[in-house]
Amino acid sequence: MNIVTVCGMGFGTSLILKMAVDEILKKNGIAANVEACDLGSVKGKVADLVVSTSELESELKNLNFNIVFVKNAIDKKDIEEKVLEAIKKLK
């Protein structure tokens, strides 16, 4: 499974999200490759799931990805709930 975390520039919020997703996957015994990237690069990625903040919803919603939008990149509980729910739907 490939998961891509996305923010505007690719080295702030996307890295925070990547670390949170990595932690969630490890905690739940789920194997996946997680990569952080910027908004412009996500279009060229192959991803089973994209995780980003709600601020980028208008930029990402029309792309052909399963996308999880979180309101706060440091709210690990919210991220975990949304990511695990999305992964269940992929299986």
PDB file of C-alpha atoms in Angstrom:
ATOM      1  CA  MET A   1       0.000   0.000   0.000  1.00  0.00           C
ATOM      2  CA  ASN A   2       1.246   3.479  -0.904  1.00  0.00           C
ATOM      3  CA  ILE A   3       0.200   6.472   1.181  1.00  0.00           C
ATOM      4  CA  VAL A   4       1.151  10.031   0.268  1.00  0.00           C
ATOM      5  CA  THR A   5       0.891  12.958   2.673  1.00  0.00           C
ATOM      6  CA  VAL A   6       0.535  16.351   1.010  1.00  0.00           C
ATOM      7  CA  CYS A   7       1.005  20.009   1.898  1.00  0.00           C
ATOM      8  CA  GLY A   8       1.613  23.126  -0.135  1.00  0.00           C
ATOM      9  CA  MET A   9       5.410  23.036  -0.138  1.00  0.00           C
ATOM     10  CA  GLY A  10       6.122  19.401   0.777  1.00  0.00           C
ATOM     11  CA  PHE A  11       8.313  19.855   3.827  1.00  0.00           C
ATOM     12  CA  GLY A  12       6.179  21.128   6.699  1.00  0.00           C
ATOM     13  CA  THR A  13       2.726  19.778   7.298  1.00  0.00           C
ATOM     14  CA  SER A  14       3.244  16.808   4.981  1.00  0.00           C
ATOM     15  CA  LEU A  15       6.201  15.635   7.085  1.00  0.00           C
ATOM     16  CA  ILE A  16       4.192  16.027  10.298  1.00  0.00           C
ATOM     17  CA  LEU A  17       1.392  13.996   8.712  1.00  0.00           C
ATOM     18  CA  LYS A  18       3.884  11.384   7.453  1.00  0.00           C
ATOM     19  CA  MET A  19       5.281  10.881  10.958  1.00  0.00           C
ATOM     20  CA  ALA A  20       1.773  10.560  12.382  1.00  0.00           C
ATOM     21  CA  VAL A  21       0.712   8.064   9.694  1.00  0.00           C
ATOM     22  CA  ASP A  22       3.917   6.034  10.153  1.00  0.00           C
ATOM     23  CA  GLU A  23       3.198   5.849  13.886  1.00  0.00           C
ATOM     24  CA  ILE A  24      -0.436   4.825  13.308  1.00  0.00           C
ATOM     25  CA  LEU A  25       0.556   2.093  10.856  1.00  0.00           C
ATOM     26  CA  LYS A  26       3.221   0.708  13.194  1.00  0.00           C
ATOM     27  CA  LYS A  27       0.810   0.738  16.149  1.00  0.00           C
ATOM     28  CA  ASN A  28      -1.785  -1.193  14.137  1.00  0.00           C
ATOM     29  CA  GLY A  29       0.584  -3.606  12.380  1.00  0.00           C
ATOM     30  CA  ILE A  30      -0.168  -2.293   8.887  1.00  0.00           C
ATOM     31  CA  ALA A  31       2.542  -2.391   6.224  1.00  0.00           C
ATOM     32  CA  ALA A  32       2.663   0.587   3.884  1.00  0.00           C
ATOM     33  CA  ASN A  33       5.064   2.931   2.156  1.00  0.00           C
ATOM     34  CA  VAL A  34       4.445   6.524   3.298  1.00  0.00           C
ATOM     35  CA  GLU A  35       5.835   9.464   1.369  1.00  0.00           C
ATOM     36  CA  ALA A  36       5.518  13.216   1.948  1.00  0.00           C
ATOM     37  CA  CYS A  37       5.215  15.526  -1.053  1.00  0.00           C
ATOM     38  CA  ASP A  38       4.096  18.948  -2.201  1.00  0.00           C
ATOM     39  CA  LEU A  39       0.831  19.860  -3.870  1.00  0.00           C
ATOM     40  CA  GLY A  40       2.322  20.117  -7.359  1.00  0.00           C
ATOM     41  CA  SER A  41       3.988  16.697  -7.201  1.00  0.00           C
ATOM     42  CA  VAL A  42       1.045  14.638  -5.946  1.00  0.00           C
ATOM     43  CA  LYS A  43      -0.520  14.453  -9.417  1.00  0.00           C
ATOM     44  CA  GLY A  44       2.380  12.290 -10.604  1.00  0.00           C
ATOM     45  CA  LYS A  45       2.252   9.897  -7.654  1.00  0.00           C
ATOM     46  CA  VAL A  46       0.778   6.426  -7.431  1.00  0.00           C
ATOM     47  CA  ALA A  47      -1.117   6.276  -4.163  1.00  0.00           C
ATOM     48  CA  ASP A  48      -3.747   4.084  -2.575  1.00  0.00           C
ATOM     49  CA  LEU A  49      -4.455   6.868  -0.094  1.00  0.00           C
ATOM     50  CA  VAL A  50      -3.632  10.569   0.138  1.00  0.00           C
ATOM     51  CA  VAL A  51      -3.665  12.366   3.503  1.00  0.00           C
ATOM     52  CA  SER A  52      -3.797  16.153   3.649  1.00  0.00           C
ATOM     53  CA  THR A  53      -5.322  19.042   5.549  1.00  0.00           C
ATOM     54  CA  SER A  54      -8.760  20.450   4.863  1.00  0.00           C
ATOM     55  CA  GLU A  55      -7.150  23.700   3.635  1.00  0.00           C
ATOM     56  CA  LEU A  56      -6.093  21.872   0.464  1.00  0.00           C
ATOM     57  CA  GLU A  57      -9.429  20.152  -0.152  1.00  0.00           C
ATOM     58  CA  SER A  58     -10.375  22.424  -3.060  1.00  0.00           C
ATOM     59  CA  GLU A  59      -7.013  21.699  -4.726  1.00  0.00           C
ATOM     60  CA  LEU A  60      -7.134  17.916  -4.236  1.00  0.00           C
ATOM     61  CA  LYS A  61     -10.788  16.863  -4.319  1.00  0.00           C
ATOM     62  CA  ASN A  62     -10.944  16.524  -8.112  1.00  0.00           C
ATOM     63  CA  LEU A  63      -7.910  14.235  -8.337  1.00  0.00           C
ATOM     64  CA  ASN A  64      -8.491  10.520  -8.771  1.00  0.00           C
ATOM     65  CA  PHE A  65      -7.309   9.462  -5.286  1.00  0.00           C
ATOM     66  CA  ASN A  66      -8.845   8.156  -2.087  1.00  0.00           C
ATOM     67  CA  ILE A  67      -8.246  11.206   0.099  1.00  0.00           C
ATOM     68  CA  VAL A  68      -8.462  11.811   3.833  1.00  0.00           C
ATOM     69  CA  PHE A  69      -8.661  15.433   4.950  1.00  0.00           C
ATOM     70  CA  VAL A  70      -7.802  16.332   8.528  1.00  0.00           C
ATOM     71  CA  LYS A  71      -8.455  19.676  10.190  1.00  0.00           C
ATOM     72  CA  ASN A  72      -5.353  19.709  12.364  1.00  0.00           C
ATOM     73  CA  ALA A  73      -2.076  18.028  11.414  1.00  0.00           C
ATOM     74  CA  ILE A  74      -1.126  17.495  15.060  1.00  0.00           C
ATOM     75  CA  ASP A  75      -4.426  15.940  16.183  1.00  0.00           C
ATOM     76  CA  LYS A  76      -3.217  12.335  16.171  1.00  0.00           C
ATOM     77  CA  LYS A  77      -6.568  10.946  17.320  1.00  0.00           C
ATOM     78  CA  ASP A  78      -8.420  12.533  14.386  1.00  0.00           C
ATOM     79  CA  ILE A  79      -5.730  11.435  11.930  1.00  0.00           C
ATOM     80  CA  GLU A  80      -5.774   7.881  13.274  1.00  0.00           C
ATOM     81  CA  GLU A  81      -9.570   7.578  13.066  1.00  0.00           C
ATOM     82  CA  LYS A  82      -9.730   8.895   9.507  1.00  0.00           C
ATOM     83  CA  VAL A  83      -6.720   6.974   8.182  1.00  0.00           C
ATOM     84  CA  LEU A  84      -7.788   3.637   9.696  1.00  0.00           C
ATOM     85  CA  GLU A  85     -11.331   4.079   8.364  1.00  0.00           C
ATOM     86  CA  ALA A  86      -9.990   4.817   4.882  1.00  0.00           C
ATOM     87  CA  ILE A  87      -7.635   1.802   4.983  1.00  0.00           C
ATOM     88  CA  LYS A  88     -10.543  -0.488   5.955  1.00  0.00           C
ATOM     89  CA  LYS A  89     -12.451   0.701   2.896  1.00  0.00           C
ATOM     90  CA  LEU A  90      -9.464  -0.103   0.668  1.00  0.00           C
ATOM     91  CA  LYS A  91      -9.293  -3.737   1.755  1.00  0.00           C
TER      92      LYS A  91
END
